[in-house]
Amino acid sequence: MTEKDLRIRSKVFSEGAMKAPNRAMLRAVGVTDEDFKKPMVGIASTWSEVTPCNIHIHDLAVRAKKGARQAGAVPFIFNTITVSDGISMGTEGMKFSLPSRDVIADSIETVVGAESLDGLVAIGGCDKNIPGCLIAIANAEVPAVFVYGGTIAPGRNNGQDIDIVSVFEGVGQHNNGTIDDEALRKVECAACPGAGSCGGMYTANTMASAAEAMGISLPGSSSNPAESGGKLADCEAAGEAVYNLLDKGIYPKDIMTKEAFENAITVVMALGGSTNAILHLLAISHAAEVDLTIDDFDRLQKTVPHLADLKPSGKYVMQDLHRVGGVQAVMKMLLEGGYLHGDCMTVTGKTVAENLADAPSLVDGQDVIMPFDNPKRKDGPLVVLRGNLSPKGAVAKVSGVKVSRHTGPARVFDTEKEATAAVMANEINEGDVLVIRYVGPKGGPGMPEMLSVSAILVGKGMGESVALLTDGRFSGGTHGLVVGHIAPEAQVGGPIALLKEGDVVTIDSDLQEISVDVSEAELTERRKHWTAPPLTRKGVLGKYAHNVSCSSQGAVTDYLNRTVEKVVAGASK
């Protein structure tokens, strides 16, 4: 029986006299005559020394290469970039964070396409690596597996587990006089004890969980800590799995279906994940050509309970979830409860239900994941808000927030720096609505996160007495009375651009409303006197600002048949 030829792309240069020059280049990196008969697999590594999230990923890539080689493929490691949100937070560098998602995706797709690779293993750690890798997988259209680099262990200070958000909130406590210089330094020095992504159910762990739920990562792999034998095993198994996908002819489009995205949303809601999941899943679905909209999140939010007592609104971190069974055990619970599509294909070549059939259940007596009859919240914590302030939708994370309705005067700032200075100078009062605008995808440019200022408010004890609204984003570590992704953004003339100091704004998470007590006639009159600020950046941010779509579309940069946003009376269309 003739062995199946799995060279779905590399065959273009693996045979024939005309392609001798192509093969000559590959011989220089160690490819042999026998290798040219095998499928060639790229191992996309996001290794970097600029962040603890990715410091260990080269070793993981080596293990993935080993697994692919043992399975029968010819693997090649190549690199792409990463940036650290935690390091860039509160600085001009944060504007590069979301654009880096597209740079990562484009660079991986470029290598796979240019080198005619047959398969792909992509390994990501920090927040934008994961959606960047998944967008690349969807666009590259070769059999592929994503591997998460894993979570960091919690730090310890005064007998308590802490993490990076503890430091951000410590800044607010320090400003408030609650802790002194030495106490803040102790938190700073203890928060990040080694390799891995931020430990709570922040954006990296959220998106890793979503990837496993979607079936594009191996079962159980999203929960294994960064510095563990399990994580090394994940990578070796991923190298083997991509060969199996080639053999079975299973492509990302067979896995990344509408039902798979619904599974991902369901798991994110149950775990109390980051608001960034909405932005990223919309972008990934766009690449996968799946018809997913912000309304799908709204629909599932109403039916999926919030079960996980995880940071930032709970007390546990990802390593604790791993200890009691991990995301796989949560998925088994959700499947048995009727919340997941069990017939979705996954990178194992089996369905979700088949993968979970023999998977362990949650550990008896654990309290990280609540039962269905006693959830943290009866519905999901990621709530889509609409109203005359955000007609295309805004996103709030309401887990742990006791205040469901807030009405107060707008305190309007056009930059995060000015808003932060006002908070630090005690110029923002209880009951205020702090508005930071012109920080959306185009206006930032780059839609920076507002974790620094939101954490300072929490540290000062104002996390639920001051509402924070923005057309920018929030970190997965943010908690409190915050609303982000306000769309249309200020830069394109969205209603948030027309707010004035003192306008009365209402946020109501129960009614899913975000509105300003200003008549449509008055907003129309204000618009007559509004002019869009010029887009003056060049380079990466300049290209991004001119090409990026609305946040309610996932802030994608390659959208076809796009609706051109322009200022019109009352809204942007």
Coordinates of C-alpha atoms in Angstrom, one line a residue, residues 42-570:
G42 CA 6.3 25.4 11.0
I43 CA 6.7 25.9 14.7
A44 CA 5.7 29.6 15.3
S45 CA 7.5 30.7 18.5
T46 CA 6.7 33.9 20.3
W47 CA 9.8 33.5 22.5
S48 CA 11.2 36.8 23.8
E49 CA 13.1 38.2 26.7
V50 CA 10.9 41.3 27.0
T51 CA 8.2 39.7 29.2
P52 CA 7.9 36.8 31.6
C53 CA 4.9 35.6 29.6
N54 CA 7.2 34.4 26.8
I55 CA 10.6 34.0 28.4
H56 CA 10.3 30.2 28.4
I57 CA 8.7 29.6 25.0
H58 CA 11.8 28.7 23.0
D59 CA 12.1 25.5 25.1
L60 CA 8.5 24.8 24.4
A61 CA 9.1 25.3 20.7
V62 CA 11.9 22.8 20.8
R63 CA 9.6 20.2 22.4
A64 CA 7.0 20.9 19.7
K65 CA 9.6 20.4 17.0
K66 CA 10.6 17.1 18.7
G67 CA 7.0 15.9 18.6
A68 CA 6.5 16.8 15.0
R69 CA 9.8 15.1 14.0
Q70 CA 8.9 11.9 15.8
A71 CA 5.5 11.8 14.2
G72 CA 7.0 12.0 10.7
A73 CA 7.1 15.7 9.7
V74 CA 10.0 18.0 9.0
P75 CA 9.7 20.9 11.5
F76 CA 11.1 24.4 11.4
I77 CA 11.1 26.9 14.3
F78 CA 10.5 30.5 13.3
N79 CA 9.9 33.5 15.5
T80 CA 7.5 36.4 15.7
I81 CA 7.2 39.4 18.1
T82 CA 5.6 39.9 21.5
V83 CA 5.0 43.0 23.6
S84 CA 4.1 43.1 27.3
D85 CA 0.9 44.8 28.3
G86 CA 2.0 44.8 31.9
I87 CA 5.2 46.7 31.0
S88 CA 3.6 49.1 28.5
M89 CA 0.5 49.8 30.7
G90 CA 0.0 53.5 31.4
T91 CA 2.6 54.6 28.9
E92 CA 2.6 55.6 25.2
G93 CA 3.8 52.0 24.6
M94 CA 0.3 50.6 25.3
K95 CA -0.8 52.0 22.0
F96 CA 1.2 49.3 20.3
S97 CA -0.4 46.5 22.2
L98 CA -3.5 45.7 20.1
P99 CA -1.8 46.5 16.8
S100 CA 0.8 43.8 17.8
R101 CA -2.0 41.2 17.5
D102 CA -2.2 41.9 13.8
V103 CA 1.6 42.1 13.4
I104 CA 1.9 38.7 15.0
A105 CA -0.9 37.2 12.9
D106 CA 0.4 38.7 9.6
S107 CA 4.0 37.6 10.3
I108 CA 3.0 34.0 11.0
E109 CA 0.8 33.8 8.0
T110 CA 3.6 35.3 5.9
V111 CA 6.1 32.6 6.8
V112 CA 3.6 29.8 6.4
G113 CA 2.6 31.1 3.0
A114 CA 6.1 32.1 1.7
E115 CA 7.7 28.9 2.8
S116 CA 4.8 26.7 1.5
L117 CA 4.6 24.9 4.8
D118 CA 2.1 22.1 5.2
G119 CA 1.2 22.5 8.8
L120 CA 1.6 24.8 11.8
V121 CA 2.1 24.7 15.5
A122 CA 1.7 28.2 17.1
I123 CA 2.8 28.8 20.6
G124 CA 1.7 32.0 22.4
G125 CA 1.9 33.4 25.8
C126 CA 1.1 37.1 26.4
D127 CA -2.4 38.6 25.7
K128 CA -2.0 39.4 22.0
N129 CA 0.0 36.3 21.1
I130 CA -3.0 34.1 21.5
P131 CA -5.5 35.9 19.2
G132 CA -2.6 36.7 16.9
C133 CA -1.7 33.0 16.6
L134 CA -5.4 32.0 16.1
I135 CA -6.0 34.7 13.4
A136 CA -2.9 33.4 11.7
I137 CA -4.1 29.8 11.9
A138 CA -7.4 30.8 10.4
N139 CA -5.8 32.8 7.6
A140 CA -3.0 30.3 6.8
E141 CA -5.5 27.6 6.1
V142 CA -3.2 24.6 6.8
P143 CA -3.8 22.0 9.5
A144 CA -2.7 23.6 12.8
V145 CA -2.6 23.4 16.6
F146 CA -2.3 26.3 19.1
V147 CA -0.4 25.8 22.3
Y148 CA -0.6 28.2 25.2
G149 CA 2.7 28.9 27.0
G150 CA 0.9 28.6 30.4
T151 CA 0.1 30.7 33.4
I152 CA 2.6 32.1 35.9
A153 CA 2.6 30.9 39.5
P154 CA 1.1 33.4 42.1
G155 CA 3.5 35.5 44.0
R156 CA 3.5 35.6 47.9
N157 CA 3.5 38.6 50.1
N158 CA 2.6 38.6 53.9
G159 CA 1.3 35.1 53.5
Q160 CA -1.1 36.0 50.7
D161 CA -1.1 35.1 47.0
I162 CA -0.6 38.2 44.8
D163 CA -0.2 39.0 41.2
I164 CA 0.6 41.9 38.8
V165 CA -2.8 43.5 39.4
S166 CA -1.9 43.6 43.1
V167 CA 0.9 46.0 42.2
F168 CA -1.3 48.3 40.0
E169 CA -3.8 48.5 42.9
G170 CA -0.9 49.0 45.3
V171 CA -0.1 52.2 43.5
G172 CA -3.6 53.5 44.3
Q173 CA -3.2 52.4 48.0
H174 CA 0.2 54.2 48.1
N175 CA -1.3 57.4 46.6
N176 CA -4.1 57.2 49.2
G177 CA -1.6 56.8 52.1
T178 CA -2.8 53.3 52.9
I179 CA 0.7 51.7 52.4
D180 CA 4.2 53.2 52.4
D181 CA 7.1 53.0 50.0
E182 CA 8.5 49.8 51.5
A183 CA 5.2 48.0 51.5
L184 CA 4.7 48.9 47.8
R185 CA 8.2 47.7 47.0
K186 CA 7.6 44.4 48.7
V187 CA 4.5 43.9 46.5
E188 CA 6.4 44.9 43.4
C189 CA 9.2 42.5 44.1
A190 CA 7.0 39.5 44.9
A191 CA 4.2 39.7 42.4
C192 CA 5.9 37.9 39.4
P193 CA 7.9 34.9 40.6
G194 CA 8.9 33.4 37.2
A195 CA 7.8 32.6 33.7
G196 CA 4.2 32.5 32.5
S197 CA 1.3 34.8 31.7
C198 CA -0.6 36.9 34.3
G199 CA -2.2 34.5 36.8
G200 CA -5.8 35.4 37.1
M201 CA -8.6 35.0 34.6
Y202 CA -7.1 37.9 32.7
T203 CA -6.8 38.1 29.0
A204 CA -4.1 35.5 28.4
N205 CA -5.8 32.8 30.5
T206 CA -9.2 33.8 29.1
M207 CA -8.1 33.4 25.5
A208 CA -6.2 30.2 26.2
S209 CA -9.4 28.8 27.8
A210 CA -11.4 30.0 24.7
A211 CA -8.9 28.3 22.4
E212 CA -9.3 24.9 24.2
A213 CA -13.1 25.3 24.2
M214 CA -13.0 26.0 20.5
G215 CA -11.1 22.8 19.9
I216 CA -8.0 24.4 18.3
S217 CA -5.8 23.5 21.4
L218 CA -5.4 20.0 22.8
P219 CA -7.7 19.0 25.7
G220 CA -6.4 20.0 29.1
S221 CA -3.5 22.1 27.7
S222 CA -4.8 25.6 28.6
S223 CA -4.6 25.0 32.3
N224 CA -1.1 23.6 32.6
P225 CA 1.3 26.1 34.3
A226 CA 4.1 27.6 32.3
E227 CA 6.8 26.0 34.4
S228 CA 5.6 22.4 34.5
G229 CA 6.2 19.0 32.9
G230 CA 2.7 19.1 31.7
K231 CA 3.3 22.1 29.6
L232 CA 6.4 20.5 27.9
A233 CA 4.2 17.5 27.2
D234 CA 1.5 19.7 25.7
C235 CA 4.0 21.0 23.1
E236 CA 5.4 17.6 22.2
A237 CA 1.8 16.3 21.8
A238 CA 0.9 19.3 19.6
G239 CA 3.7 18.5 17.2
E240 CA 2.4 15.0 16.9
A241 CA -1.2 16.2 16.6
V242 CA -0.5 18.4 13.6
Y243 CA 0.8 15.4 11.7
N244 CA -2.4 13.5 12.6
L245 CA -4.5 16.5 11.3
L246 CA -2.6 16.3 8.0
D247 CA -3.2 12.6 7.8
K248 CA -6.9 13.0 8.5
G249 CA -7.3 16.1 6.3
I250 CA -8.7 18.2 9.1
Y251 CA -8.2 22.0 8.5
P252 CA -8.9 25.0 10.8
K253 CA -12.2 25.7 9.0
D254 CA -13.4 22.2 10.1
I255 CA -12.7 23.2 13.7
M256 CA -13.4 26.9 13.9
T257 CA -17.1 26.8 13.2
K258 CA -19.9 29.0 14.5
E259 CA -20.7 26.3 17.1
A260 CA -17.1 26.2 18.2
F261 CA -17.1 29.9 18.8
E262 CA -20.3 29.6 20.8
N263 CA -18.4 27.0 22.9
A264 CA -15.6 29.5 23.4
I265 CA -18.0 32.2 24.5
T266 CA -19.8 29.8 26.9
V267 CA -16.5 28.9 28.6
V268 CA -15.4 32.5 28.8
M269 CA -18.8 33.5 30.4
A270 CA -18.6 30.6 32.9
L271 CA -15.1 31.4 33.9
G272 CA -15.7 35.2 34.2
G273 CA -13.1 36.0 31.5
S274 CA -11.8 39.3 30.1
T275 CA -13.8 41.8 28.1
N276 CA -11.0 41.5 25.5
A277 CA -12.4 38.1 24.6
I278 CA -15.2 39.8 22.8
L279 CA -12.8 41.9 20.7
H280 CA -10.5 39.0 20.0
L281 CA -13.1 36.3 19.2
L282 CA -14.8 38.7 16.8
A283 CA -11.4 39.2 15.1
I284 CA -10.7 35.5 15.0
S285 CA -14.1 34.7 13.6
H286 CA -13.6 37.3 10.9
A287 CA -10.4 35.5 9.8
A288 CA -12.2 32.2 9.9
E289 CA -15.1 33.6 7.9
V290 CA -17.6 32.7 10.6
D291 CA -20.6 35.0 11.0
L292 CA -20.1 36.0 14.7
T293 CA -21.4 39.3 16.0
I294 CA -21.6 41.2 19.3
D295 CA -25.2 40.1 19.4
D296 CA -24.1 36.5 19.8
F297 CA -22.2 37.4 23.0
D298 CA -25.4 39.3 24.2
R299 CA -27.5 36.2 23.5
L300 CA -25.2 33.7 25.3
Q301 CA -24.6 36.1 28.2
K302 CA -28.3 35.7 29.1
T303 CA -28.1 31.9 29.4
V304 CA -24.7 30.9 30.7
P305 CA -24.0 31.2 34.4
H306 CA -20.8 32.6 35.9
L307 CA -19.3 29.8 37.9
A308 CA -15.6 30.6 38.6
D309 CA -14.3 32.3 41.7
L310 CA -11.3 33.6 39.9
K311 CA -9.4 36.9 39.9
P312 CA -9.9 39.8 39.3
S313 CA -13.3 39.6 40.9
G314 CA -12.7 36.4 42.8
K315 CA -10.0 35.0 45.0
Y316 CA -8.3 32.2 42.9
V317 CA -5.9 32.1 40.0
M318 CA -5.4 29.8 37.0
Q319 CA -3.0 27.6 38.9
D320 CA -5.8 26.9 41.4
L321 CA -8.2 26.0 38.6
H322 CA -5.5 23.6 37.2
R323 CA -5.2 22.0 40.7
V324 CA -9.0 21.1 40.8
G325 CA -9.3 19.8 37.2
G326 CA -8.7 22.7 34.9
V327 CA -10.6 24.0 31.9
Q328 CA -11.2 20.5 30.7
A329 CA -13.1 19.6 33.8
V330 CA -15.2 22.8 33.5
M331 CA -16.0 21.9 29.9
K332 CA -17.1 18.5 31.0
M333 CA -19.4 20.1 33.6
L334 CA -20.8 22.5 31.0
L335 CA -21.3 19.7 28.4
E336 CA -23.2 17.6 31.0
G337 CA -25.3 20.7 31.8
G338 CA -26.3 21.1 28.2
Y339 CA -24.3 24.3 27.6
L340 CA -21.8 23.1 25.0
H341 CA -22.0 21.7 21.4
G342 CA -20.5 18.3 21.9
D343 CA -20.3 17.4 18.2
C344 CA -17.7 20.0 17.3
M345 CA -14.5 18.7 15.7
T346 CA -11.2 19.3 17.6
V347 CA -7.4 19.1 16.9
T348 CA -7.4 15.5 18.3
G349 CA -9.5 14.4 15.3
K350 CA -12.3 13.7 17.8
T351 CA -15.3 15.7 18.8
V352 CA -15.6 17.7 22.0
A353 CA -17.9 15.1 23.5
E354 CA -15.5 12.3 22.6
N355 CA -12.6 14.2 24.2
L356 CA -14.5 14.7 27.4
A357 CA -16.0 11.2 27.7
D358 CA -13.1 9.9 29.8
A359 CA -11.8 13.3 31.1
P360 CA -11.7 13.7 34.9
S361 CA -14.4 15.7 36.6
L362 CA -13.7 18.6 39.0
V363 CA -12.1 17.5 42.3
D364 CA -14.6 16.8 45.0
G365 CA -14.9 19.5 47.7
Q366 CA -13.3 22.2 45.6
D367 CA -14.7 25.8 45.7
V368 CA -13.0 27.3 42.6
I369 CA -15.9 26.4 40.4
M370 CA -19.4 26.8 41.8
P371 CA -22.2 24.4 41.1
F372 CA -25.1 25.3 38.7
D373 CA -27.5 25.6 41.6
N374 CA -25.3 28.1 43.4
P375 CA -23.5 30.1 40.7
K376 CA -21.5 33.3 41.3
R377 CA -24.1 34.9 39.0
K378 CA -27.1 33.3 37.2
D379 CA -26.0 34.8 33.9
G380 CA -22.7 35.8 32.2
P381 CA -20.6 38.7 33.6
L382 CA -19.7 40.2 30.2
V383 CA -22.6 42.5 29.4
V384 CA -23.2 44.4 26.1
L385 CA -24.6 47.9 26.7
R386 CA -26.3 50.1 24.2
G387 CA -27.9 53.6 24.2
N388 CA -27.5 57.0 22.8
L389 CA -23.9 57.1 24.1
S390 CA -22.9 53.9 22.4
P391 CA -25.3 52.9 19.6
K392 CA -23.0 50.1 18.3
G393 CA -22.4 48.6 21.7
A394 CA -20.1 48.9 24.7
V395 CA -18.8 46.2 27.0
A396 CA -18.9 45.9 30.8
K397 CA -17.6 43.2 33.1
V398 CA -20.0 43.1 36.0
S399 CA -18.6 40.2 38.0
G400 CA -18.1 41.2 41.6
V401 CA -19.6 44.6 41.1
K402 CA -22.4 45.4 43.6
V403 CA -23.6 48.5 41.8
S404 CA -25.9 47.8 38.8
R405 CA -26.9 51.4 38.1
H406 CA -24.9 54.6 38.3
T407 CA -25.9 58.1 37.3
G408 CA -23.5 61.0 37.7
P409 CA -21.8 64.0 36.0
A410 CA -19.3 63.3 33.3
R411 CA -15.7 64.3 33.9
V412 CA -14.3 64.4 30.4
F413 CA -10.7 63.8 29.4
D414 CA -9.2 63.4 26.0
T415 CA -6.1 61.5 27.2
E416 CA -5.4 58.8 29.8
K417 CA -2.5 60.9 31.2
E418 CA -4.8 63.8 32.0
A419 CA -7.4 61.5 33.6
T420 CA -4.8 59.7 35.7
A421 CA -3.4 63.0 36.9
A422 CA -6.8 64.1 38.0
V423 CA -7.4 60.9 39.9
M424 CA -4.0 61.1 41.6
A425 CA -4.7 64.8 42.5
N426 CA -8.0 63.8 44.2
E427 CA -10.0 65.8 41.7
I428 CA -12.4 63.0 40.9
N429 CA -15.2 62.6 43.4
E430 CA -17.5 59.8 44.4
G431 CA -20.5 59.7 42.0
D432 CA -18.5 61.0 39.1
V433 CA -18.4 59.4 35.6
L434 CA -14.8 59.5 34.5
V435 CA -14.7 59.6 30.7
I436 CA -11.5 58.9 28.7
R437 CA -12.0 59.3 25.0
Y438 CA -10.1 59.5 21.7
V439 CA -8.3 56.3 22.8
G440 CA -10.3 53.9 20.5
P441 CA -8.8 51.8 17.7
K442 CA -8.3 54.8 15.4
G443 CA -8.1 57.5 18.0
G444 CA -5.5 56.0 20.3
P445 CA -4.4 54.9 17.9
G446 CA -4.3 51.3 19.0
M447 CA -7.2 51.2 21.6
P448 CA -4.9 51.1 24.7
E449 CA -6.0 49.5 28.0
M450 CA -7.0 51.6 31.0
L451 CA -5.9 49.2 33.7
S452 CA -3.5 51.7 35.3
V453 CA -6.2 54.3 36.1
S454 CA -8.9 51.8 36.9
A455 CA -6.6 50.0 39.3
I456 CA -5.7 53.3 41.0
L457 CA -9.4 54.0 41.5
V458 CA -9.8 50.6 43.1
G459 CA -6.7 51.1 45.2
K460 CA -8.1 54.4 46.4
G461 CA -11.4 52.7 47.4
M462 CA -13.4 54.3 44.5
G463 CA -13.8 51.2 42.3
E464 CA -17.6 51.2 42.6
S465 CA -18.3 54.9 43.5
V466 CA -16.7 56.3 40.3
A467 CA -17.7 54.9 36.9
L468 CA -15.1 54.8 34.2
L469 CA -16.1 55.0 30.6
T470 CA -13.9 54.8 27.5
D471 CA -13.7 54.0 23.8
G472 CA -10.5 52.3 24.7
R473 CA -10.1 48.8 26.3
F474 CA -9.6 47.4 29.8
S475 CA -7.1 44.8 30.9
G476 CA -8.5 41.4 31.9
G477 CA -7.2 42.3 35.3
T478 CA -9.6 45.3 35.5
H479 CA -12.5 45.2 37.9
G480 CA -14.9 47.8 39.2
L481 CA -17.5 50.0 37.6
V482 CA -16.0 50.2 34.2
V483 CA -17.4 50.3 30.6
G484 CA -15.1 50.0 27.5
H485 CA -15.2 49.5 23.8
I486 CA -17.7 52.4 23.4
A487 CA -18.6 52.4 19.8
P488 CA -18.6 54.4 17.5
E489 CA -15.4 55.8 19.0
A490 CA -14.7 59.5 19.5
Q491 CA -12.3 59.7 16.6
V492 CA -15.0 58.9 14.0
G493 CA -17.6 61.2 15.6
G494 CA -19.3 58.8 17.9
P495 CA -21.6 60.3 20.6
I496 CA -18.8 60.0 23.2
A497 CA -17.0 62.8 21.3
L498 CA -19.9 65.2 21.9
L499 CA -19.9 64.8 25.7
K500 CA -19.3 67.9 27.8
E501 CA -18.2 68.3 31.4
G502 CA -21.1 67.9 33.7
D503 CA -23.5 66.0 31.3
V504 CA -25.4 63.4 33.3
V505 CA -24.6 59.9 32.2
T506 CA -26.3 56.7 33.3
I507 CA -25.0 53.2 33.2
D508 CA -27.4 50.4 34.0
S509 CA -26.1 46.8 33.6
D510 CA -29.5 45.3 34.4
L511 CA -31.2 47.2 31.6
Q512 CA -28.0 47.0 29.5
E513 CA -28.1 50.8 28.9
I514 CA -25.5 53.4 28.6
S515 CA -26.9 56.9 27.9
V516 CA -26.4 60.6 28.4
D517 CA -29.3 62.9 29.4
V518 CA -28.9 65.1 26.4
S519 CA -31.5 65.5 23.6
E520 CA -30.9 64.3 20.1
A521 CA -31.4 67.9 18.9
E522 CA -28.7 69.1 21.3
L523 CA -26.3 66.3 20.2
T524 CA -27.0 67.3 16.5
E525 CA -26.2 70.9 17.4
R526 CA -22.9 70.0 19.1
R527 CA -21.9 67.9 16.1
K528 CA -22.0 70.9 13.9
H529 CA -19.1 72.3 15.9
W530 CA -17.1 69.1 16.2
T531 CA -14.1 68.3 14.0
A532 CA -12.2 65.0 13.9
P533 CA -8.6 65.4 15.2
P534 CA -6.1 64.7 12.4
L535 CA -4.5 61.2 12.2
T536 CA -0.9 62.3 12.3
R537 CA 1.0 59.1 13.3
K538 CA 3.2 57.3 10.7
G539 CA 4.7 53.8 10.8
V540 CA 2.8 50.9 12.5
L541 CA 0.3 53.1 14.4
G542 CA -0.3 55.3 11.3
K543 CA -1.1 52.2 9.1
Y544 CA -3.3 50.8 11.9
A545 CA -5.3 54.0 12.4
H546 CA -6.1 54.3 8.8
N547 CA -7.1 50.7 8.3
V548 CA -8.7 49.4 11.6
S549 CA -12.4 48.8 11.9
C550 CA -14.8 49.6 14.8
S551 CA -14.3 47.7 18.1
S552 CA -17.7 46.2 17.6
Q553 CA -16.3 44.4 14.5
G554 CA -13.3 43.2 16.4
A555 CA -10.9 46.0 15.4
V556 CA -9.7 44.1 12.4
T557 CA -7.5 45.6 9.7
D558 CA -8.3 43.4 6.7
Y559 CA -12.1 43.7 6.6
L560 CA -13.6 43.3 3.2
N561 CA -16.8 45.0 2.0
R562 CA -16.3 47.3 4.9
T563 CA -18.7 50.0 6.0
V564 CA -16.8 53.3 5.8
E565 CA -17.3 55.1 9.1
K566 CA -18.2 58.7 8.7
V567 CA -19.8 61.4 10.8
V568 CA -23.5 61.7 10.4
A569 CA -26.2 63.2 12.6
G570 CA -26.5 61.2 15.8

